[in-house]
PDB file of N, CA and C in Angstrom:
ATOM      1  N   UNK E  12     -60.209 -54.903  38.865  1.00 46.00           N
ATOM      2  CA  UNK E  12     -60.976 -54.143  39.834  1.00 46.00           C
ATOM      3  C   UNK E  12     -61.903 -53.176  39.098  1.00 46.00           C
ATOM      4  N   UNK E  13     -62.773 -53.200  39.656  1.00 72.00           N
ATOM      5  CA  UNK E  13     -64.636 -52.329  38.688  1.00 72.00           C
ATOM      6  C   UNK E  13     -64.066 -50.815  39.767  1.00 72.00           C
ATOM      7  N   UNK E  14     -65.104 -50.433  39.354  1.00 80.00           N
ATOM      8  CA  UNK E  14     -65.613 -48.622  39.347  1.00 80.00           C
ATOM      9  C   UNK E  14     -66.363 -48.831  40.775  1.00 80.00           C
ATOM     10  N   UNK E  15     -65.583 -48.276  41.774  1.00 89.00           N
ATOM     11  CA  UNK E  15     -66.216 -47.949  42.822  1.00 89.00           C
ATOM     12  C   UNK E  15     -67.578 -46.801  43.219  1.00 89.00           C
ATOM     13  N   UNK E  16     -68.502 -47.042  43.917  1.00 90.00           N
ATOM     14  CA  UNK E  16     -69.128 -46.231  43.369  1.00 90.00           C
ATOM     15  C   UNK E  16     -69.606 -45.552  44.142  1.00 90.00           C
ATOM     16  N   UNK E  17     -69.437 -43.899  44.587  1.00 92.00           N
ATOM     17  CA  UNK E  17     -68.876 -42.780  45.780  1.00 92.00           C
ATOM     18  C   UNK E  17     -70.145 -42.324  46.172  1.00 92.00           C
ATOM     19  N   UNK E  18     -70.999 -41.757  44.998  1.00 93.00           N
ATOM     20  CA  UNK E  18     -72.058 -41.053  45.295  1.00 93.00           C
ATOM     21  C   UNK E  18     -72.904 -40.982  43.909  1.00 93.00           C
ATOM     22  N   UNK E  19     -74.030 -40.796  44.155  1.00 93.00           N
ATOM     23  CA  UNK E  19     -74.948 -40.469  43.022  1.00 93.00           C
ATOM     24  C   UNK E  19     -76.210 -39.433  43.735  1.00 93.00           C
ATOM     25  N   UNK E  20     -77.011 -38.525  42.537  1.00 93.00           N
ATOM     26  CA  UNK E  20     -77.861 -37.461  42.619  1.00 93.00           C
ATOM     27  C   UNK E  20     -78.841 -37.749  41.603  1.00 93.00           C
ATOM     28  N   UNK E  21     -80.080 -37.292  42.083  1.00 91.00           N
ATOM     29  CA  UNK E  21     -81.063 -37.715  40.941  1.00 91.00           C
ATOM     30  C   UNK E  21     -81.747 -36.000  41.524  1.00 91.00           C
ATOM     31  N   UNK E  22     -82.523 -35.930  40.083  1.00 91.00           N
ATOM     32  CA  UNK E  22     -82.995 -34.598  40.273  1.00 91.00           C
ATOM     33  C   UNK E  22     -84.467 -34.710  41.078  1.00 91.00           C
ATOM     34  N   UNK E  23     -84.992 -35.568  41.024  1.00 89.00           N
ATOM     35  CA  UNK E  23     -86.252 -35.847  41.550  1.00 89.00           C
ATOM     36  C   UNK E  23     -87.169 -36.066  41.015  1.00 89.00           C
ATOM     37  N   UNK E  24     -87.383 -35.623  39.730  1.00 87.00           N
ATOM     38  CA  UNK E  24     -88.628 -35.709  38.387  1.00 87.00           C
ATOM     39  C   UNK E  24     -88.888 -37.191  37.930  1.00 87.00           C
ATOM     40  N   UNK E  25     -89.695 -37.682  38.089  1.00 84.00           N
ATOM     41  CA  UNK E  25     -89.805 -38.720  37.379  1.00 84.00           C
ATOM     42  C   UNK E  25     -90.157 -38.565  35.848  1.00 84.00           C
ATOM     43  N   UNK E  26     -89.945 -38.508  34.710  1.00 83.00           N
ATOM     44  CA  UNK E  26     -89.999 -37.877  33.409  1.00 83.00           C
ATOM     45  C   UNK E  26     -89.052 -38.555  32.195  1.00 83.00           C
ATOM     46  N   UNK E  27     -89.043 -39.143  31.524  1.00 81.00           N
ATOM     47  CA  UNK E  27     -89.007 -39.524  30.410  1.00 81.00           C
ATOM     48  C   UNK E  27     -87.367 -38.842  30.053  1.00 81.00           C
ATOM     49  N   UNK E  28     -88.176 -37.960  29.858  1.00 82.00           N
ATOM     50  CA  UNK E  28     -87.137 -36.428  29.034  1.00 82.00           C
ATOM     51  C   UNK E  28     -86.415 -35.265  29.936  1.00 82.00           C
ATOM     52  N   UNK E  29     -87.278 -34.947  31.253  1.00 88.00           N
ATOM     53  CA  UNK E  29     -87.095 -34.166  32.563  1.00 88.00           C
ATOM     54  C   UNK E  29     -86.111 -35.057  33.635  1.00 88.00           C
ATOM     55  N   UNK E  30     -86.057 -36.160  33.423  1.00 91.00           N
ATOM     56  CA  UNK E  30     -85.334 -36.962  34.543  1.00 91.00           C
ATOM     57  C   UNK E  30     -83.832 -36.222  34.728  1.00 91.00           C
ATOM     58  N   UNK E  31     -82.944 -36.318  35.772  1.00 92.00           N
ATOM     59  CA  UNK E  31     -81.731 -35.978  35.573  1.00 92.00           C
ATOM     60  C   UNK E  31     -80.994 -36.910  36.868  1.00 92.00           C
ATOM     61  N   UNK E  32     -79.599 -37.698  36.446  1.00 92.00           N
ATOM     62  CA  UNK E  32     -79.040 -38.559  37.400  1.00 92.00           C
ATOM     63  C   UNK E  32     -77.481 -37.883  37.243  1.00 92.00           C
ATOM     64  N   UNK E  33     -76.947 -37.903  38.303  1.00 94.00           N
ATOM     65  CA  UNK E  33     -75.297 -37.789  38.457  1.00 94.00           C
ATOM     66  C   UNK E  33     -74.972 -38.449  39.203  1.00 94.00           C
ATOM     67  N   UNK E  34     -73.789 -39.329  38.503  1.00 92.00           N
ATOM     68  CA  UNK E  34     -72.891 -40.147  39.699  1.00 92.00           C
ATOM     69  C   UNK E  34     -71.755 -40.372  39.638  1.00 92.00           C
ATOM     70  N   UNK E  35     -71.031 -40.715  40.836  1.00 94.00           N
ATOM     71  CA  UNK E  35     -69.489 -39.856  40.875  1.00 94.00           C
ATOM     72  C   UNK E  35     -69.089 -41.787  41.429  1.00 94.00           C
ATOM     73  N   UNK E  36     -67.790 -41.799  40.795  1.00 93.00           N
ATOM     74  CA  UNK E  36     -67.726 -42.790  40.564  1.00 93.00           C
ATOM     75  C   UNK E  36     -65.494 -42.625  40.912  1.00 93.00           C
ATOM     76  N   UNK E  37     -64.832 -43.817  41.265  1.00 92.00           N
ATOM     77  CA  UNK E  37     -63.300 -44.093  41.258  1.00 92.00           C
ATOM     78  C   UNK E  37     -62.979 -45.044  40.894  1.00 92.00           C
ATOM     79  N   UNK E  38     -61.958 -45.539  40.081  1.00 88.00           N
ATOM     80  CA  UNK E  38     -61.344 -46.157  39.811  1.00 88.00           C
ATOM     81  C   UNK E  38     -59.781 -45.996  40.510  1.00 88.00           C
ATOM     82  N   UNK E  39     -58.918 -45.569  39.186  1.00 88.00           N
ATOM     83  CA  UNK E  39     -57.661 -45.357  38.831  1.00 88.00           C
ATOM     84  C   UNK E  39     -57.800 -43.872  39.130  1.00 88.00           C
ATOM     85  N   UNK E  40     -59.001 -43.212  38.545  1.00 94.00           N
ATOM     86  CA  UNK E  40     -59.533 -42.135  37.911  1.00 94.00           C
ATOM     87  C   UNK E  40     -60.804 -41.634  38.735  1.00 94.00           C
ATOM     88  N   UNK E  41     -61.137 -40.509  39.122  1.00 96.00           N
ATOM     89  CA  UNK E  41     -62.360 -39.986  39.144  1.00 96.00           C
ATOM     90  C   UNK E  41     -63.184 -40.012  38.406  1.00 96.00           C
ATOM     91  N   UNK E  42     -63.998 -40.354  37.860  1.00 96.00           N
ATOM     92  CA  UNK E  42     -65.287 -40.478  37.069  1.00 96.00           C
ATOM     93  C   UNK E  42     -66.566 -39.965  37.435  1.00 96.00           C
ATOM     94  N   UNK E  43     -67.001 -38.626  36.464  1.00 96.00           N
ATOM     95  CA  UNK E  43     -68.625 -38.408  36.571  1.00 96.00           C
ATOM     96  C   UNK E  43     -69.151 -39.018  35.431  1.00 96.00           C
ATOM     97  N   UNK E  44     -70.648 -39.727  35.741  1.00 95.00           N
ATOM     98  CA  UNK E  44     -71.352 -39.775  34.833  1.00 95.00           C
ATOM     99  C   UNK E  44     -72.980 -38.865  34.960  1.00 95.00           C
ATOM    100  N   UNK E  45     -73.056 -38.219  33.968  1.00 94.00           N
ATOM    101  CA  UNK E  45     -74.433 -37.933  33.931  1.00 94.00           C
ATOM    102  C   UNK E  45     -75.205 -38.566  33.087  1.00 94.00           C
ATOM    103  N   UNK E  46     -76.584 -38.290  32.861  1.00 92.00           N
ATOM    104  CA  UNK E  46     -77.794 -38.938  32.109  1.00 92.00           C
ATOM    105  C   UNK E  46     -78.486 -37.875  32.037  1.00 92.00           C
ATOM    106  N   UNK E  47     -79.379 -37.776  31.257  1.00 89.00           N
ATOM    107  CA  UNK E  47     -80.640 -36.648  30.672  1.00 89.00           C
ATOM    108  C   UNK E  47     -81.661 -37.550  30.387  1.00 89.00           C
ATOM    109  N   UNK E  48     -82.706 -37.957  30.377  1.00 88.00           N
ATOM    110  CA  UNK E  48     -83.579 -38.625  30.354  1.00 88.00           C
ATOM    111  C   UNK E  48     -83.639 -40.015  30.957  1.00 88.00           C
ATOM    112  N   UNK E  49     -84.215 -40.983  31.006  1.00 81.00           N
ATOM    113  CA  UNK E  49     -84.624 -42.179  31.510  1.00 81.00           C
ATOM    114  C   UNK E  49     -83.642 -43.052  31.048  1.00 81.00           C
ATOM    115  N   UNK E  50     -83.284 -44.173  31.622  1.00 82.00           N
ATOM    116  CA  UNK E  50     -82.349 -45.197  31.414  1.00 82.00           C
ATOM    117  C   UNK E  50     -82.890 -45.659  30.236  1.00 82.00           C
ATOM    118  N   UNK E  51     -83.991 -45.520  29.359  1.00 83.00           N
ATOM    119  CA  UNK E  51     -84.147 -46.157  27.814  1.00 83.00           C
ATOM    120  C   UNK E  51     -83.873 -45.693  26.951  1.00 83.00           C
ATOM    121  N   UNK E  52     -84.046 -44.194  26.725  1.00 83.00           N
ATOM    122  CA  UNK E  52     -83.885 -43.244  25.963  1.00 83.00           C
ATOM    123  C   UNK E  52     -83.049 -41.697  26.409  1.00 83.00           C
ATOM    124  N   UNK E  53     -82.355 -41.815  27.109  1.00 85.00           N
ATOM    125  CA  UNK E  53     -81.451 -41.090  28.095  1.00 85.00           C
ATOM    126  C   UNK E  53     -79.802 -40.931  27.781  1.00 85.00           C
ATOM    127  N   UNK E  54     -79.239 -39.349  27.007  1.00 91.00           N
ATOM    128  CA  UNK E  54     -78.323 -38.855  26.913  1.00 91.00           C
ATOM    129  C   UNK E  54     -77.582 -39.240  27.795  1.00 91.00           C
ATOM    130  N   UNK E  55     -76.269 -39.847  27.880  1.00 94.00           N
ATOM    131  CA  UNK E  55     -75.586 -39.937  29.005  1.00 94.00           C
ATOM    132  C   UNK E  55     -73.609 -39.163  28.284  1.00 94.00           C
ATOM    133  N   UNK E  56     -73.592 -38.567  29.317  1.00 94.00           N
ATOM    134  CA  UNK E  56     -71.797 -37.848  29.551  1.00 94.00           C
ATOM    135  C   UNK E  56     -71.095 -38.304  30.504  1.00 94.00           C
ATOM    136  N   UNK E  57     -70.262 -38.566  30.107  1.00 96.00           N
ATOM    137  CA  UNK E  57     -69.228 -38.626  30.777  1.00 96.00           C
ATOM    138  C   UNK E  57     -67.644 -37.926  31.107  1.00 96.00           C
ATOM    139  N   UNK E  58     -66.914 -37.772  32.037  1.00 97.00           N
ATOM    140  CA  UNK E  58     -65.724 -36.964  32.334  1.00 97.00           C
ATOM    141  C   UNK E  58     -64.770 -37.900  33.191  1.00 97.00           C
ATOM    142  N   UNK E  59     -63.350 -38.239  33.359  1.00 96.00           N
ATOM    143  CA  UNK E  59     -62.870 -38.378  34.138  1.00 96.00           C
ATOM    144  C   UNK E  59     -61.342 -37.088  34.383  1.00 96.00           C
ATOM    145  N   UNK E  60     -61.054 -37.270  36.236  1.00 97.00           N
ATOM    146  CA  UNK E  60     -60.847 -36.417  36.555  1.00 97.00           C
ATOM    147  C   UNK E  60     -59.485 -37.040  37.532  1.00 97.00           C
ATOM    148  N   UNK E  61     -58.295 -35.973  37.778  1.00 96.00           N
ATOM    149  CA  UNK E  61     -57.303 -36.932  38.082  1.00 96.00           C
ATOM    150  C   UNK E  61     -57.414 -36.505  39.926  1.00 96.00           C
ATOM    151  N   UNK E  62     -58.426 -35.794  40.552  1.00 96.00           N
ATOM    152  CA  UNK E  62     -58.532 -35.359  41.326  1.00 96.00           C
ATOM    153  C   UNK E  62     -60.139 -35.664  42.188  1.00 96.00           C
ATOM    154  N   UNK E  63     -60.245 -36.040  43.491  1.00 96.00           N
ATOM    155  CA  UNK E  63     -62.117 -35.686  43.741  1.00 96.00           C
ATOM    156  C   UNK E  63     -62.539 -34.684  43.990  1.00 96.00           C
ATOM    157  N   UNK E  64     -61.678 -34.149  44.153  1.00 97.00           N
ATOM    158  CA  UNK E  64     -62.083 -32.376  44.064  1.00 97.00           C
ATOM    159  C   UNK E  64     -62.285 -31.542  42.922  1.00 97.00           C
ATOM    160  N   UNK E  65     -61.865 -31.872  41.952  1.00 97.00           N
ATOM    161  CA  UNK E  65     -62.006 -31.524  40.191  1.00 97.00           C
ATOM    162  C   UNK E  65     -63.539 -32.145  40.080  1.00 97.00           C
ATOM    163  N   UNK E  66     -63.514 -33.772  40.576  1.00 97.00           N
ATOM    164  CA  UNK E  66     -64.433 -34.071  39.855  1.00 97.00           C
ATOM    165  C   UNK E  66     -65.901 -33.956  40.934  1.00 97.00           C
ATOM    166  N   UNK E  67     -65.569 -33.432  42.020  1.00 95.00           N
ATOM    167  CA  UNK E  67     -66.521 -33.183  42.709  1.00 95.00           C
ATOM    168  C   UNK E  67     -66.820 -31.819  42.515  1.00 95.00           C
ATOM    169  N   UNK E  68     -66.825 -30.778  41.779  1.00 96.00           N
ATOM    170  CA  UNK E  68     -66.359 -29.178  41.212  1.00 96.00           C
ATOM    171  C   UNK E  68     -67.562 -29.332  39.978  1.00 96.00           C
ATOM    172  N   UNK E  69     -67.283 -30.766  38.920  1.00 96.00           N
ATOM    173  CA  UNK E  69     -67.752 -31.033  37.886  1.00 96.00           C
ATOM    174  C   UNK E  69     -69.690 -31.242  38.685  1.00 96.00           C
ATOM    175  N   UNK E  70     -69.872 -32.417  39.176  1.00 95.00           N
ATOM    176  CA  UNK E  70     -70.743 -32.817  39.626  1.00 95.00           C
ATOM    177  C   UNK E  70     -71.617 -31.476  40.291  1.00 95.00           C
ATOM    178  N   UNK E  71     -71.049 -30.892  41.060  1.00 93.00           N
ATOM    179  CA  UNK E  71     -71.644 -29.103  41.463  1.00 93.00           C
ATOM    180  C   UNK E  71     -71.975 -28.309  40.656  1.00 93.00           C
ATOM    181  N   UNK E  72     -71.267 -28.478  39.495  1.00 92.00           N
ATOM    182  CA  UNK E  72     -71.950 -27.513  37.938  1.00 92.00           C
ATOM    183  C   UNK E  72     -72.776 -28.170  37.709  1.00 92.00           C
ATOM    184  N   UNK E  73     -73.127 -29.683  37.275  1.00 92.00           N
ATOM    185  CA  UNK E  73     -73.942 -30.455  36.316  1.00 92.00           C
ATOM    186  C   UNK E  73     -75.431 -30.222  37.489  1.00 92.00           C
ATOM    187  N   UNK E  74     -75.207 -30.014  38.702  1.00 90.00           N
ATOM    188  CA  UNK E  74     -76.689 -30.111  39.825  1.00 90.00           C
ATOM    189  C   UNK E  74     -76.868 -28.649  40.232  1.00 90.00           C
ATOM    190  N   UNK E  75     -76.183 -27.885  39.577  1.00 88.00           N
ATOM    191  CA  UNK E  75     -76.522 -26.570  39.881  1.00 88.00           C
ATOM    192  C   UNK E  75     -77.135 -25.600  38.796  1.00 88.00           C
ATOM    193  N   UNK E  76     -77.107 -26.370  37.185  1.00 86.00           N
ATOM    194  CA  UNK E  76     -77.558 -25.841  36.351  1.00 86.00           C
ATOM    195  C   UNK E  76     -78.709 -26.187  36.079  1.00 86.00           C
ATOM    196  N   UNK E  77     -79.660 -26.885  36.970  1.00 77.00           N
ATOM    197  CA  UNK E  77     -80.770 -27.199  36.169  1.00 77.00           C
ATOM    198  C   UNK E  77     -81.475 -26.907  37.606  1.00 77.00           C
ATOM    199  N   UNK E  78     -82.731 -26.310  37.572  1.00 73.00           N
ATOM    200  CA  UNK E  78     -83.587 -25.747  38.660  1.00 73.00           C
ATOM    201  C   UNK E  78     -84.287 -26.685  39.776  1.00 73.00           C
ATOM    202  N   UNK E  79     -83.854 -28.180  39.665  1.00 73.00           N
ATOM    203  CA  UNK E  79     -84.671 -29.070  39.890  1.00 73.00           C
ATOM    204  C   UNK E  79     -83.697 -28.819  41.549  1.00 73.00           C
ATOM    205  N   UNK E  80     -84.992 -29.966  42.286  1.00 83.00           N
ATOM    206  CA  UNK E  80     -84.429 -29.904  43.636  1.00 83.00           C
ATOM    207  C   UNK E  80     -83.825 -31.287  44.195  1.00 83.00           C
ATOM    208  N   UNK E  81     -82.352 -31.280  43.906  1.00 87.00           N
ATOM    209  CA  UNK E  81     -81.652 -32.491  43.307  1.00 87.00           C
ATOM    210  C   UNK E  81     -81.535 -32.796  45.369  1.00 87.00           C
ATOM    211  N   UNK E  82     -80.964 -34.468  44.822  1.00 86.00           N
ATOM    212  CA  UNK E  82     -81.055 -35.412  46.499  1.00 86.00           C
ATOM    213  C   UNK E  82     -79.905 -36.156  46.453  1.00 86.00           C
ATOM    214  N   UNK E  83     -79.469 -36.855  46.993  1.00 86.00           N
ATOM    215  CA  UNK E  83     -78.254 -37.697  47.099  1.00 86.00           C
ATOM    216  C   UNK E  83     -79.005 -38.630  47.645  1.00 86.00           C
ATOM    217  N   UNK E  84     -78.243 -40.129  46.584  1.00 84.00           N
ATOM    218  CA  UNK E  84     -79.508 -40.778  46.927  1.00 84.00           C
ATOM    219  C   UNK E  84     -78.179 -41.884  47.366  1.00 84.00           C
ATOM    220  N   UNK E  85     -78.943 -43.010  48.231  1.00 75.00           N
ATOM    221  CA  UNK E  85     -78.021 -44.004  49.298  1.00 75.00           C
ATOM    222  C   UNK E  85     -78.290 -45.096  49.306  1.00 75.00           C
ATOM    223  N   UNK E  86     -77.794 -46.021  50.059  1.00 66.00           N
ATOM    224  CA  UNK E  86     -78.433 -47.523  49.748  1.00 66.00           C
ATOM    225  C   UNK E  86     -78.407 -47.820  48.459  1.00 66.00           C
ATOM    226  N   UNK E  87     -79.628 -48.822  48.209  1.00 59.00           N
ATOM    227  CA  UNK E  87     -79.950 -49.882  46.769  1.00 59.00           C
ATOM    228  C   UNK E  87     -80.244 -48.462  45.836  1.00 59.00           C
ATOM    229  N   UNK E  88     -80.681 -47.190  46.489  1.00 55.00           N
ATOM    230  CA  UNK E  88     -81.303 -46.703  45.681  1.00 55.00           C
ATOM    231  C   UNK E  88     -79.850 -45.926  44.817  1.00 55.00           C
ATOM    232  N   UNK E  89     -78.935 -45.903  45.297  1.00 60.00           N
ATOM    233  CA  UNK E  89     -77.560 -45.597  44.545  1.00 60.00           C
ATOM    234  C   UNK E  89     -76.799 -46.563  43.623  1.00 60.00           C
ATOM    235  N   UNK E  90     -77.728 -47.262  42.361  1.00 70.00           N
ATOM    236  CA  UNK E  90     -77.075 -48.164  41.822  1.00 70.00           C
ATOM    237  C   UNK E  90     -76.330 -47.552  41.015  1.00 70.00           C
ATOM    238  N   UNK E  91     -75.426 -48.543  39.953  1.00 67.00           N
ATOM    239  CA  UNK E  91     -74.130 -48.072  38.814  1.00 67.00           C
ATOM    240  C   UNK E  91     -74.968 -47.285  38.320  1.00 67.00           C
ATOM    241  N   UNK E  92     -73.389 -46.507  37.643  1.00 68.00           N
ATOM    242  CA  UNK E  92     -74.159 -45.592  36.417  1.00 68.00           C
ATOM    243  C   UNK E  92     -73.956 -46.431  35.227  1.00 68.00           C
ATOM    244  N   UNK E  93     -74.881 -45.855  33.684  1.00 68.00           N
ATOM    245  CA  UNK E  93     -75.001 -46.903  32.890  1.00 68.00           C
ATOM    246  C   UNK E  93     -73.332 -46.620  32.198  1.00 68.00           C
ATOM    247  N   UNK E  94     -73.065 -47.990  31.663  1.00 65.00           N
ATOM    248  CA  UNK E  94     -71.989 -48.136  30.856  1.00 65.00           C
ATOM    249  C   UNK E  94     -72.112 -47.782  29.240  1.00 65.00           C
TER     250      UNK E  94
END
């Protein structure tokens, strides 16, 4: 069984280097993943969490520290996060 996949946030920037994605993800496990730049050249972190409330706590820091005016995004437009 794969990584279910709960919710994701994009900051809104389209940007290279400015881009920012979060997505909250279950397994076994709670899983955030973030990204910092573009799916080519793009920092990505990861956390898992034994709780969705821990890891929904995590996801609220990672979209609250950066000034952008972040969205929850739905449908096709909520694909995986990268592996």
């Amino acid at each position: 069984m794969g990584k279910e996949l709960v919710s994701r946030w994009w900051n809104g920037v389209w940007g290279r280097l400015i881009r920012r994605d979060v997505w909250l993800a279950r397994e076994m496990r709670w899983h955030v993943v973030a990204r910092a730049g573009d799916s080519e050249i793009g920092k990505v972190l990861r956390w898992e969490f034994d709780t969705e409330d821990d890891a929904r706590q995590m996801v609220q820091r990672l979209i609250c520290a950066d000034g952008s005016q972040w969205r929850e995004m739905k449908g096709d437009a909520a694909d995986q996060p990268p592996r």
